[in-house]
Short mmCIF file of C-alpha atoms in Angstrom, two decimals:
data_model
loop_
_atom_site.label_atom_id
_atom_site.label_comp_id
_atom_site.label_asym_id
_atom_site.label_seq_id
_atom_site.Cartn_x
_atom_site.Cartn_y
_atom_site.Cartn_z
CA MET A 1 118.96 99.93 94.75
CA GLU A 2 119.11 102.33 91.78
CA LEU A 3 116.78 104.06 89.34
CA ILE A 4 115.94 102.28 86.10
CA ASN A 5 117.99 103.27 83.05
CA GLN A 6 116.76 105.63 80.33
CA HIS A 7 115.88 102.81 77.95
CA THR A 8 113.57 101.18 80.50
CA LYS A 9 112.16 104.57 81.53
CA ALA A 10 111.20 105.20 77.90
CA ILE A 11 109.27 101.90 77.94
CA MET A 12 107.43 103.06 81.08
CA GLU A 13 106.54 106.42 79.50
CA GLY A 14 105.14 104.60 76.46
CA CYS A 15 103.02 102.46 78.77
CA LYS A 16 101.73 105.61 80.49
CA GLU A 17 100.52 107.06 77.18
CA ARG A 18 98.66 103.87 76.26
CA ALA A 19 97.20 103.50 79.76
CA ARG A 20 95.87 107.07 79.74
CA ALA A 21 94.36 106.53 76.31
CA ALA A 22 92.46 103.55 77.75
CA GLY A 23 91.02 105.73 80.53
CA LEU A 24 93.38 105.24 83.49
CA ARG A 25 94.13 108.39 85.50
CA PHE A 26 97.28 108.97 87.53
CA GLU A 27 99.85 111.66 88.27
CA ASP A 28 102.69 112.22 85.82
CA GLU A 29 105.58 111.72 88.22
CA THR A 30 106.61 108.19 89.18
CA LEU A 31 109.85 106.66 90.45
CA GLU A 32 111.03 103.21 89.38
CA TYR A 33 113.89 101.39 91.09
CA ILE A 34 115.86 98.29 90.23
CA VAL A 35 116.38 96.19 93.37
CA THR A 36 118.37 93.11 94.24
CA ASN A 37 117.17 90.12 96.21
CA ARG A 38 118.84 91.54 99.30
CA ASP A 39 117.03 94.86 98.87
CA LEU A 40 113.68 93.11 98.65
CA LEU A 41 114.38 91.02 101.74
CA GLU A 42 115.22 94.12 103.75
CA LEU A 43 112.34 96.25 102.44
CA THR A 44 109.54 93.69 102.83
CA PRO A 45 109.28 93.92 106.66
CA LYS A 46 109.07 97.70 106.30
CA LEU A 47 106.09 97.44 103.94
CA MET A 48 108.44 98.45 101.11
CA ILE A 49 108.86 101.94 102.63
CA PRO A 50 112.64 102.54 102.76
CA THR A 51 112.27 105.42 105.22
CA LEU A 52 110.03 103.60 107.74
CA TYR A 53 111.24 103.73 111.36
CA ASP A 54 113.60 100.99 112.58
CA TYR A 55 112.26 98.33 114.91
CA TRP A 56 113.75 95.05 116.09
CA VAL A 57 110.87 92.98 114.66
CA HIS A 58 111.90 94.16 111.19
CA ASP A 59 115.37 92.65 111.74
CA VAL A 60 113.83 89.35 112.82
CA GLU A 61 111.64 89.33 109.71
CA VAL A 62 114.69 89.93 107.50
CA LEU A 63 116.42 86.87 108.98
CA LYS A 64 113.25 84.83 108.50
CA GLU A 65 112.89 85.95 104.88
CA LYS A 66 116.53 85.09 104.17
CA GLY A 67 115.97 81.57 105.46
CA ARG A 68 112.80 81.21 103.38
CA TYR A 69 114.57 82.52 100.28
CA GLU A 70 117.33 79.94 100.62
CA LEU A 71 114.71 77.17 100.65
CA TYR A 72 112.32 78.68 98.07
CA PRO A 73 114.17 81.25 95.94
CA GLY A 74 111.88 83.63 94.11
CA ASN A 75 110.85 87.26 94.10
CA PRO A 76 107.72 89.18 93.09
CA TYR A 77 107.78 90.70 89.62
CA GLU A 78 107.11 94.13 91.07
CA THR A 79 106.08 96.03 94.16
CA VAL A 80 104.43 99.44 94.12
CA ILE A 81 103.72 101.70 97.08
CA ASN A 82 101.14 104.43 97.43
CA THR A 83 103.38 107.48 97.84
CA ARG A 84 103.73 110.90 96.19
CA PRO A 85 105.26 110.33 93.71
CA ALA A 86 104.36 106.66 93.40
CA ILE A 87 107.40 104.40 93.85
CA SER A 88 107.78 100.94 92.33
CA PHE A 89 110.49 98.29 92.55
CA TYR A 90 111.56 95.77 89.92
CA ASN A 91 113.94 92.84 89.57
CA ASP A 92 117.19 93.58 87.80
CA ASN A 93 116.87 90.76 85.26
CA ASN A 94 113.49 91.46 83.60
CA PRO A 95 113.48 91.47 79.76
CA ASP A 96 111.79 94.37 77.97
CA TRP A 97 108.63 92.44 77.04
CA LEU A 98 108.12 91.45 80.69
CA ASN A 99 108.65 95.04 81.81
CA VAL A 100 105.85 96.12 79.46
CA MET A 101 103.44 93.74 81.19
CA ILE A 102 104.68 94.69 84.66
CA PHE A 103 104.52 98.44 83.97
CA TYR A 104 100.87 98.15 82.92
CA HIS A 105 100.15 96.22 86.11
CA VAL A 106 101.89 98.92 88.19
CA LEU A 107 100.12 101.80 86.43
CA ALA A 108 96.75 100.19 87.13
CA HIS A 109 97.73 99.94 90.81
CA ILE A 110 98.67 103.63 90.83
CA ASP A 111 95.37 104.50 89.14
CA PHE A 112 93.58 102.54 91.85
CA PHE A 113 95.48 104.23 94.69
CA GLN A 114 94.78 107.70 93.33
CA ASN A 115 91.09 107.23 92.49
CA ASN A 116 89.54 104.78 94.96
CA ILE A 117 87.70 106.67 97.70
CA PHE A 118 89.00 104.36 100.43
CA PHE A 119 92.44 105.94 99.82
CA ARG A 120 91.05 109.48 100.08
CA HIS A 121 93.09 110.33 103.18
CA THR A 122 96.33 109.46 101.34
CA TRP A 123 95.80 111.64 98.26
CA ASP A 124 97.35 114.79 99.74
CA PHE A 125 99.96 113.12 101.94
CA ASP A 126 103.66 112.43 101.37
CA LEU A 127 104.25 109.15 103.19
CA THR A 128 107.95 108.79 102.40
CA GLY A 129 108.74 112.28 103.67
CA GLN A 130 106.68 111.81 106.82
CA ALA A 131 108.14 108.35 107.40
CA LEU A 132 111.67 109.78 107.17
CA SER A 133 110.80 112.44 109.74
CA ASP A 134 109.28 109.77 111.99
CA LYS A 135 112.35 107.57 111.59
CA ARG A 136 114.63 110.39 112.75
CA LEU A 137 112.31 111.14 115.67
CA VAL A 138 112.32 107.52 116.81
CA ALA A 139 116.12 107.38 116.46
CA ARG A 140 116.53 110.48 118.67
CA LEU A 141 114.17 109.08 121.28
CA ARG A 142 115.94 105.71 121.21
CA ALA A 143 119.28 107.43 121.84
CA ARG A 144 117.76 109.17 124.86
CA HIS A 145 115.47 106.49 126.32
CA GLY A 146 116.99 103.26 125.03
CA ARG A 147 114.94 100.05 124.96
CA TRP A 148 111.86 101.73 126.42
CA VAL A 149 111.16 103.16 122.98
CA ASP A 150 110.91 99.62 121.60
CA TYR A 151 108.60 98.62 124.44
CA VAL A 152 106.25 101.51 123.64
CA ILE A 153 106.34 100.67 119.92
CA GLU A 154 105.53 97.03 120.71
CA PHE A 155 102.65 97.96 123.03
CA ALA A 156 101.23 100.38 120.44
CA ARG A 157 101.56 97.93 117.56
CA GLY A 158 99.65 95.38 119.61
CA ILE A 159 96.51 97.53 119.21
CA ASP A 160 97.24 99.42 115.97
CA ASN A 161 94.65 97.29 114.13
CA LEU A 162 91.97 99.01 116.25
CA VAL A 163 92.53 102.46 114.72
CA GLY A 164 89.43 104.37 113.67
CA TYR A 165 90.10 104.22 109.94
CA PHE A 166 86.52 104.91 108.85
CA GLU A 167 86.25 107.83 111.28
CA GLU A 168 89.39 109.30 109.71
CA LEU A 169 87.98 108.75 106.22
CA ALA A 170 84.69 110.40 107.16
CA ARG A 171 86.44 113.72 107.83
CA TYR A 172 87.04 114.22 104.12
CA ASP A 173 84.56 115.78 101.69
CA ARG A 174 81.75 115.91 104.25
CA PRO A 175 78.75 117.99 103.12
CA ALA A 176 77.91 120.95 105.32
CA ALA A 177 75.31 120.13 107.97
CA THR A 178 71.85 121.69 107.55
CA PRO A 179 69.00 121.94 110.08
CA ALA A 180 67.17 119.20 108.17
CA SER A 181 70.19 116.90 108.17
CA ARG A 182 70.80 117.48 111.91
CA ARG A 183 67.22 116.56 112.73
CA PHE A 184 67.46 113.51 110.49
CA ASP A 185 70.74 112.40 112.09
CA TYR A 186 69.44 112.88 115.62
CA TYR A 187 66.22 110.97 114.97
CA PHE A 188 67.77 107.93 113.31
CA ASP A 189 71.18 107.81 114.99
CA VAL A 190 70.33 108.89 118.55
CA PHE A 191 66.63 109.03 119.31
CA LEU A 192 65.53 105.70 117.84
CA GLN A 193 68.67 103.77 118.77
CA ASP A 194 69.75 105.21 122.12
CA VAL A 195 66.62 106.82 123.56
CA LYS A 196 63.84 104.51 122.39
CA LYS A 197 66.04 101.46 121.67
CA VAL A 198 63.62 100.27 118.98
CA ARG A 199 63.85 96.85 117.40
CA THR A 200 65.72 96.49 114.13
CA SER A 201 62.50 95.73 112.25
CA ASP A 202 60.86 98.91 113.58
CA TYR A 203 63.94 100.94 112.69
CA ILE A 204 63.89 99.64 109.11
CA ARG A 205 60.20 100.47 108.82
CA GLU A 206 60.94 104.06 109.83
CA VAL A 207 63.69 104.29 107.22
CA GLU A 208 61.31 102.98 104.56
CA ARG A 209 58.60 105.41 105.65
CA TYR A 210 61.05 108.33 105.42
CA ASN A 211 62.17 107.27 101.95
CA ALA A 212 58.57 106.95 100.79
CA CYS A 213 57.76 110.45 102.04
CA CYS A 214 60.82 111.91 100.27
CA LYS A 215 59.99 110.11 97.04
CA ASP A 216 56.32 111.09 96.97
CA GLN A 217 56.43 114.69 98.23
CA GLY A 218 60.02 115.91 98.40
CA GLU A 219 60.63 118.63 101.03
CA LEU A 220 56.97 118.64 102.04
CA GLY A 221 57.21 114.91 102.61
CA ILE A 222 60.10 115.40 105.06
CA GLU A 223 58.06 117.97 107.01
CA GLY A 224 55.12 115.60 107.06
CA PHE A 225 57.33 112.74 108.24
CA PHE A 226 58.58 114.68 111.26
CA ALA A 227 55.08 115.96 111.99
CA GLU A 228 54.02 112.34 112.44
CA VAL A 229 57.12 111.71 114.57
CA VAL A 230 56.10 114.51 116.97
CA VAL A 231 52.60 113.07 117.23
CA LYS A 232 53.99 109.63 118.02
CA TYR A 233 56.81 110.87 120.28
CA PRO A 234 55.81 114.21 121.91
CA GLU A 235 59.15 114.40 123.71
CA PHE A 236 61.16 114.33 120.47
CA GLU A 237 61.26 118.09 119.84
CA ALA A 238 62.43 118.92 123.35
CA LEU A 239 65.18 116.30 123.24
CA TYR A 240 66.27 117.42 119.79
CA GLU A 241 66.49 121.09 120.84
CA LYS A 242 68.48 120.04 123.90
CA SER A 243 70.89 118.07 121.73
CA LEU A 244 71.65 121.15 119.61
CA GLY A 245 73.18 122.81 122.66
CA GLN A 246 75.33 119.81 123.49
CA LYS A 247 78.75 119.35 121.96
CA GLY A 248 78.88 115.82 120.60
CA ALA A 249 81.69 113.65 121.92
CA ARG A 250 84.29 112.99 119.25
CA THR A 251 84.66 109.31 118.41
CA THR A 252 88.15 108.12 119.30
CA ASP A 253 89.86 104.79 118.87
CA LEU A 254 91.82 103.12 121.66
CA LEU A 255 95.19 104.64 120.73
CA GLN A 256 93.66 108.12 120.53
CA TYR A 257 91.91 107.64 123.86
CA LEU A 258 95.16 106.64 125.54
CA MET A 259 96.96 109.64 124.08
CA GLU A 260 94.25 112.04 125.21
CA HIS A 261 93.25 110.65 128.61
CA SER A 262 96.14 108.64 130.08
CA GLU A 263 97.49 110.40 133.19
CA PHE A 264 100.59 108.22 132.91
CA LEU A 265 101.40 109.55 129.42
CA LYS A 266 100.79 113.15 130.53
CA ARG A 267 103.59 113.02 133.07
CA GLU A 268 106.55 115.17 132.12
CA ASP A 269 108.93 112.21 131.96
CA ASN A 270 106.58 110.20 129.72
CA ARG A 271 105.39 112.78 127.20
CA TRP A 272 107.85 111.46 124.61
CA MET A 273 105.72 108.30 124.41
CA LEU A 274 102.89 110.29 122.85
CA SER A 275 105.03 110.95 119.79
CA VAL A 276 105.76 107.24 119.39
CA LEU A 277 102.07 106.34 119.69
CA GLN A 278 101.19 108.94 117.08
CA VAL A 279 103.78 107.57 114.64
CA VAL A 280 102.44 104.01 115.03
CA ARG A 281 98.83 105.13 114.68
CA ASN A 282 99.43 107.30 111.59
CA THR A 283 101.31 104.48 109.87
CA SER A 284 98.50 102.01 110.58
CA VAL A 285 95.77 104.38 109.35
CA TYR A 286 97.69 104.98 106.13
CA PHE A 287 97.88 101.30 105.24
CA GLN A 288 94.31 100.36 106.25
CA PRO A 289 92.79 100.75 102.74
CA GLN A 290 95.41 98.50 101.14
CA ILE A 291 94.44 95.68 103.49
CA ARG A 292 90.74 96.22 102.73
CA THR A 293 91.04 96.33 98.91
CA LYS A 294 93.43 93.46 98.12
CA ILE A 295 91.11 91.51 95.78
CA LEU A 296 89.76 94.64 94.11
CA ASN A 297 93.19 96.22 93.65
CA GLU A 298 94.99 93.15 92.33
CA GLY A 299 92.04 92.24 90.12
CA TRP A 300 92.03 95.75 88.61
CA ALA A 301 95.78 95.60 87.92
CA SER A 302 95.54 92.10 86.39
CA TYR A 303 92.58 93.12 84.21
CA TRP A 304 94.53 96.03 82.74
CA HIS A 305 97.90 94.38 82.30
CA GLU A 306 96.20 91.73 80.16
CA ARG A 307 94.15 94.19 78.10
CA LEU A 308 96.91 96.71 77.47
CA PHE A 309 99.71 94.19 76.94
CA LEU A 310 97.83 92.34 74.19
CA GLU A 311 97.12 95.64 72.40
CA ASP A 312 100.75 96.80 72.59
CA ASP A 313 102.69 96.39 69.33
CA ARG A 314 106.02 96.35 71.21
CA ILE A 315 105.53 92.78 72.43
CA GLN A 316 105.11 91.00 69.10
CA GLY A 317 106.74 87.59 69.24
CA HIS A 318 106.37 87.26 73.02
CA GLU A 319 102.70 86.29 73.22
CA VAL A 320 103.52 82.75 74.37
CA ASP A 321 105.95 84.04 77.00
CA PHE A 322 103.23 86.38 78.25
CA ALA A 323 100.64 83.61 78.31
CA ARG A 324 102.92 81.47 80.48
CA VAL A 325 103.62 84.24 83.00
CA HIS A 326 100.04 85.54 82.97
CA ALA A 327 98.60 82.06 83.60
CA GLY A 328 100.91 81.64 86.59
CA VAL A 329 99.70 84.93 88.07
CA THR A 330 95.97 84.63 87.35
CA SER A 331 95.19 80.91 87.56
CA LEU A 332 91.99 80.33 89.51
CA PRO A 333 92.42 77.63 92.18
CA LYS A 334 89.52 75.43 93.24
CA VAL A 335 90.68 75.40 96.87
CA GLY A 336 92.12 78.58 98.30
CA LEU A 337 92.04 82.17 97.07
CA ASN A 338 94.08 83.93 94.40
CA PRO A 339 93.08 87.64 94.61
CA TYR A 340 94.62 88.36 91.18
CA ALA A 341 92.52 85.66 89.50
CA LEU A 342 89.24 86.23 91.33
CA GLY A 343 89.38 90.02 91.03
CA MET A 344 90.27 89.98 87.32
CA ARG A 345 87.50 87.55 86.40
CA LEU A 346 84.98 89.47 88.44
CA PHE A 347 85.86 92.70 86.64
CA GLU A 348 85.48 90.90 83.29
CA TYR A 349 82.12 89.53 84.44
CA ILE A 350 80.89 92.94 85.60
CA GLU A 351 81.93 94.53 82.31
CA GLU A 352 80.08 91.90 80.28
CA MET A 353 76.97 92.12 82.48
CA ALA A 354 76.87 95.91 82.24
CA ASP A 355 77.48 95.87 78.47
CA LYS A 356 74.40 93.69 78.08
CA GLY A 357 72.29 95.72 80.51
CA ARG A 358 71.96 92.88 82.97
CA TYR A 359 72.22 95.10 86.04
CA SER A 360 68.59 96.01 85.54
CA PHE A 361 65.24 94.95 86.92
CA ALA A 362 64.22 93.61 83.51
CA TYR A 363 67.03 91.04 83.69
CA GLN A 364 66.80 90.29 87.39
CA LYS A 365 63.11 89.41 87.22
CA LEU A 366 63.70 86.74 84.55
CA GLY A 367 63.30 83.22 85.92
CA ASP A 368 63.92 81.20 82.79
CA ALA A 369 67.58 80.20 82.37
CA GLU A 370 67.46 80.32 78.58
CA GLU A 371 65.93 83.80 78.57
CA ARG A 372 68.62 84.99 80.98
CA ARG A 373 71.32 83.53 78.74
CA ARG A 374 69.98 85.31 75.64
CA PHE A 375 69.26 88.65 77.33
CA ASP A 376 71.25 91.50 75.78
CA ALA A 377 70.02 95.10 75.97
CA LYS A 378 73.26 96.30 74.30
CA THR A 379 73.69 99.23 76.70
CA GLY A 380 77.48 99.27 76.24
CA LYS A 381 78.11 100.56 79.75
CA GLY A 382 80.61 97.92 80.77
CA ARG A 383 83.75 100.08 80.80
CA GLU A 384 81.92 102.91 82.57
CA THR A 385 80.67 100.48 85.21
CA ILE A 386 84.03 98.93 86.05
CA PHE A 387 85.57 102.38 86.46
CA ALA A 388 82.78 103.23 88.90
CA VAL A 389 83.45 99.97 90.77
CA ARG A 390 87.17 100.83 90.92
CA ALA A 391 86.35 104.25 92.39
CA ASN A 392 83.74 103.32 95.00
CA GLU A 393 84.11 99.75 96.25
CA SER A 394 86.15 97.81 98.81
CA ASP A 395 86.68 94.06 98.90
CA PHE A 396 83.59 93.55 101.06
CA SER A 397 81.19 95.42 98.79
CA PHE A 398 82.92 94.07 95.65
CA ILE A 399 82.28 90.50 96.77
CA SER A 400 78.83 91.09 98.29
CA ARG A 401 77.36 92.97 95.33
CA TYR A 402 78.79 91.27 92.28
CA ILE A 403 79.45 87.59 92.99
CA ASP A 404 76.25 85.80 92.02
CA GLN A 405 75.19 82.31 90.99
CA ASP A 406 75.88 82.92 87.30
CA PHE A 407 79.47 83.88 88.10
CA LEU A 408 80.00 80.73 90.19
CA ASP A 409 78.48 78.50 87.54
CA ARG A 410 80.58 80.03 84.77
CA HIS A 411 83.88 79.42 86.59
CA LYS A 412 82.80 76.19 88.33
CA LEU A 413 83.55 77.58 91.78
CA PHE A 414 82.50 76.00 95.05
CA VAL A 415 83.04 76.02 98.79
CA ALA A 416 85.41 73.26 99.89
CA GLY A 417 84.86 71.51 103.20
CA LYS A 418 87.44 69.72 105.31
CA ARG A 419 86.78 66.64 107.41
CA LEU A 420 88.77 63.96 109.17
CA ASN A 421 88.85 60.46 107.73
CA ARG A 422 89.14 58.47 110.95
CA ALA A 423 89.93 55.23 109.16
CA ARG A 424 92.98 56.69 107.42
CA MET A 425 93.59 59.52 109.93
CA THR A 426 93.89 62.03 107.10
CA TRP A 427 92.08 65.22 106.17
CA GLN A 428 89.71 65.03 103.23
CA TYR A 429 88.55 67.95 101.11
CA TYR A 430 85.11 67.77 99.54
CA ILE A 431 82.63 70.04 97.75
CA LYS A 432 80.55 71.49 100.54
CA SER A 433 78.40 73.93 98.58
CA ARG A 434 78.00 75.45 95.11
CA LYS A 435 75.66 78.23 96.27
CA ALA A 436 76.69 81.83 95.66
CA ALA A 437 75.63 82.88 99.16
CA ASP A 438 77.91 80.27 100.74
CA TYR A 439 80.81 81.21 98.46
CA ARG A 440 80.40 84.90 99.27
CA GLN A 441 80.32 84.12 102.97
CA MET A 442 83.51 82.07 102.67
CA LEU A 443 85.28 85.00 101.02
CA VAL A 444 83.92 87.53 103.50
CA ASP A 445 85.10 85.37 106.40
CA ASP A 446 88.64 85.53 104.99
CA LEU A 447 88.67 89.33 104.65
CA TYR A 448 90.50 91.60 107.04
CA HIS A 449 88.08 92.49 109.82
CA PRO A 450 89.69 93.67 113.07
CA PRO A 451 87.67 93.43 116.28
CA ARG A 452 85.59 96.41 117.33
CA ILE A 453 86.69 97.39 120.84
CA ASN A 454 85.30 100.55 122.42
CA VAL A 455 86.13 102.40 125.62
CA ALA A 456 83.21 102.42 128.08
CA ARG A 457 83.95 105.72 129.78
CA ASP A 458 81.28 105.32 132.46
CA ARG A 459 82.09 101.75 133.54
CA GLY A 460 85.66 101.90 134.78
CA GLU A 461 86.09 101.93 138.58
CA ASP A 462 88.91 103.65 140.48
CA GLY A 463 90.45 104.95 137.29
CA SER A 464 90.55 101.61 135.50
CA LEU A 465 90.12 101.43 131.73
CA TYR A 466 87.03 99.41 130.75
CA LEU A 467 87.05 98.03 127.20
CA VAL A 468 84.04 96.41 125.52
CA HIS A 469 84.47 94.03 122.60
CA LYS A 470 81.50 94.22 120.25
CA PHE A 471 81.03 90.55 119.44
CA GLU A 472 80.46 89.79 115.75
CA GLY A 473 80.65 86.00 115.74
CA LYS A 474 84.43 85.72 116.07
CA PRO A 475 86.17 85.53 119.46
CA LEU A 476 89.41 87.28 120.28
CA VAL A 477 92.52 85.09 120.12
CA ARG A 478 93.11 84.04 123.72
CA ASP A 479 96.85 83.67 123.27
CA TYR A 480 97.17 87.41 122.62
CA ILE A 481 94.87 88.78 125.33
CA ALA A 482 97.31 88.73 128.25
CA ASN A 483 100.23 90.42 126.49
CA THR A 484 98.01 92.97 124.75
CA LEU A 485 96.34 93.97 128.02
CA LEU A 486 99.77 94.16 129.62
CA GLY A 487 100.80 96.79 127.07
CA ILE A 488 97.56 98.73 127.51
CA GLU A 489 97.95 98.66 131.31
CA TYR A 490 101.44 100.12 130.97
CA LEU A 491 100.26 102.93 128.68
CA TRP A 492 97.18 103.66 130.80
CA GLY A 493 99.05 103.47 134.09
CA ARG A 494 96.16 101.76 135.89
CA PRO A 495 94.22 98.45 135.76
CA VAL A 496 92.53 97.47 132.50
CA GLN A 497 89.34 95.44 132.05
CA LEU A 498 88.15 93.78 128.84
CA GLU A 499 84.61 92.51 128.33
CA THR A 500 84.37 90.00 125.51
CA SER A 501 82.59 86.81 124.39
CA GLU A 502 83.98 83.29 124.53
CA PRO A 503 82.53 80.00 123.27
CA VAL A 504 80.72 77.59 125.51
CA PRO A 505 79.73 74.20 124.10
CA ALA A 506 76.01 73.52 123.95
CA ALA A 507 76.58 70.04 125.42
CA ALA A 508 79.50 68.53 127.29
CA ALA A 509 79.88 65.82 124.67
CA SER A 510 80.64 68.37 121.97
CA SER A 511 82.89 70.66 124.01
CA ASN A 512 86.21 69.62 122.51
CA ALA A 513 84.93 69.75 118.93
CA ALA A 514 83.27 73.12 119.41
CA LEU A 515 86.29 74.79 120.95
CA ALA A 516 88.60 73.30 118.35
CA GLY A 517 86.41 74.65 115.59
CA ALA A 518 86.20 78.10 117.16
CA PHE A 519 89.93 78.59 117.57
CA SER A 520 91.55 76.49 114.85
CA GLY A 521 89.46 77.80 111.95
CA VAL A 522 88.45 74.25 110.98
CA SER A 523 84.79 73.33 111.03
CA ALA A 524 84.05 70.73 113.65
CA GLU A 525 81.55 68.58 111.79
CA ARG A 526 79.86 65.33 112.49
CA GLU A 527 77.67 63.60 109.96
CA GLY A 528 77.80 66.73 107.82
CA GLU A 529 76.28 68.95 110.52
CA PRO A 530 78.27 71.86 111.99
CA ALA A 531 78.83 71.75 115.73
CA HIS A 532 76.63 74.18 117.64
CA ILE A 533 78.48 76.75 119.75
CA SER A 534 76.91 79.05 122.31
CA TRP A 535 78.64 82.13 123.68
CA ARG A 536 78.96 83.86 127.04
CA ARG A 537 80.33 87.22 128.13
CA VAL A 538 83.44 87.21 130.29
CA LEU A 539 85.47 89.95 131.94
CA TYR A 540 89.26 89.94 131.88
CA THR A 541 91.03 92.15 134.42
CA LEU A 542 94.73 92.97 134.37
CA LYS A 543 95.94 94.57 137.58
CA ASN A 544 99.60 94.87 138.53
CA ARG A 545 100.46 92.57 135.58
CA GLU A 546 98.25 89.77 136.94
CA LEU A 547 95.40 88.55 134.72
CA SER A 548 92.08 87.24 136.03
CA LYS A 549 88.84 86.24 134.33
CA VAL A 550 85.27 86.02 135.59
CA PRO A 551 82.08 85.12 133.73
CA LEU A 552 79.37 87.77 133.46
CA SER A 553 75.74 86.92 134.01
#
């Protein structure tokens, strides 16, 4: 692995000038390395961070990647990591015209990392330096404690997807609390939800009433709103005043809770484990936004490498070569998901819609298809809009807000279903739906969404740790429950209980189909109708490394 030569660096600097002129914003310093196939195989398991701590799973992944490479040789054109300075890796056999395209793609990634608010907690952080320090720490601990370090890493990595990423993000750029904001927060976040336990419909009505008061009368409207609250709930003022004297409990994720409350980890001989848990947690929190912005990030980079490459006079004579490579990267499949293709086309669609003023009530209220097609307010805000999308959205909001029926119709997209042909004993794919709502739901179902598991501090008995899985329509993977609880029991030092939901077939005749659909990811359908699945709460208990399960009423 070595730095690119001066000739190639000059190409990169030229790309930076053109990218900045187009509106991209990024720091001046970047590092570009030429890597071999072997380098890539060894860096991939470490998330392309050369200084990441060593762990035996990384070695296994290297062996697996070597075997895959022998069968299917091929490497990515580039890889860029969100560090300070940003570091990118390139193949050693790229021609200059291809490097121009790749450099634009990389610079758009860097622009995204350094301007999207979901990466806010990484903007002032040197990951490579911290990772090197962590690597040395883990090496010292391994020399002293041997294989137990790897056990602790494995147990921690089993729950590192449960880190409180959004809680970490919320610590940045928070506005100072005011008496009015505290009262507002207490009423909507605590009083209505925890004290009164109002229905969702009633809660929404209160939100709408508050907004109406603010809109009509401003500050006086807020005072009037809470005056009506006191009339309706005489106890509100007393409870609110009492809450001001209480120190709110800090929200902690499972790893934080173990580090702060485990008596086992506080023992003198075990304190070294806290450092390992902190390393695993910090690494997971750092990479959370990259998992949550894959479509948005790759779409942004693909959008800009196409725009800037075609405007660059240094690539004359290589337009056909570019078209071939670009089509391979951004082809839009009918079945499956290509984040480069979907994200790029959605950015192009948003830009066109905003240029024509179609994100307006005047356009949305039109019911005639021909009038909608001809509508053009010529607002010219397309470029401004896509930069705002780049700065403020994640994959979930990107998909939910901007994929509509017009976008699906333009690109002939659909939801593909899968069913068994019993006569031929083969799987058949068919067009299940062309509705935008169904297509959005399909994409959302494929997004990264770790389970929400909270510690119930008041429900554990005899020092046991009681965990509650907030069920959101997807069960935990049963195959992982036993080993994950085993790791948590070790770190907690006492029994662990997990309350979760599991599927129960609505009828005995459909039990096999329902369970297969729930755990295999394939819809269990009969005559075009999805199998109905009901759910029940169960309690897993791991005590002395023995797992038991009981249903809850």
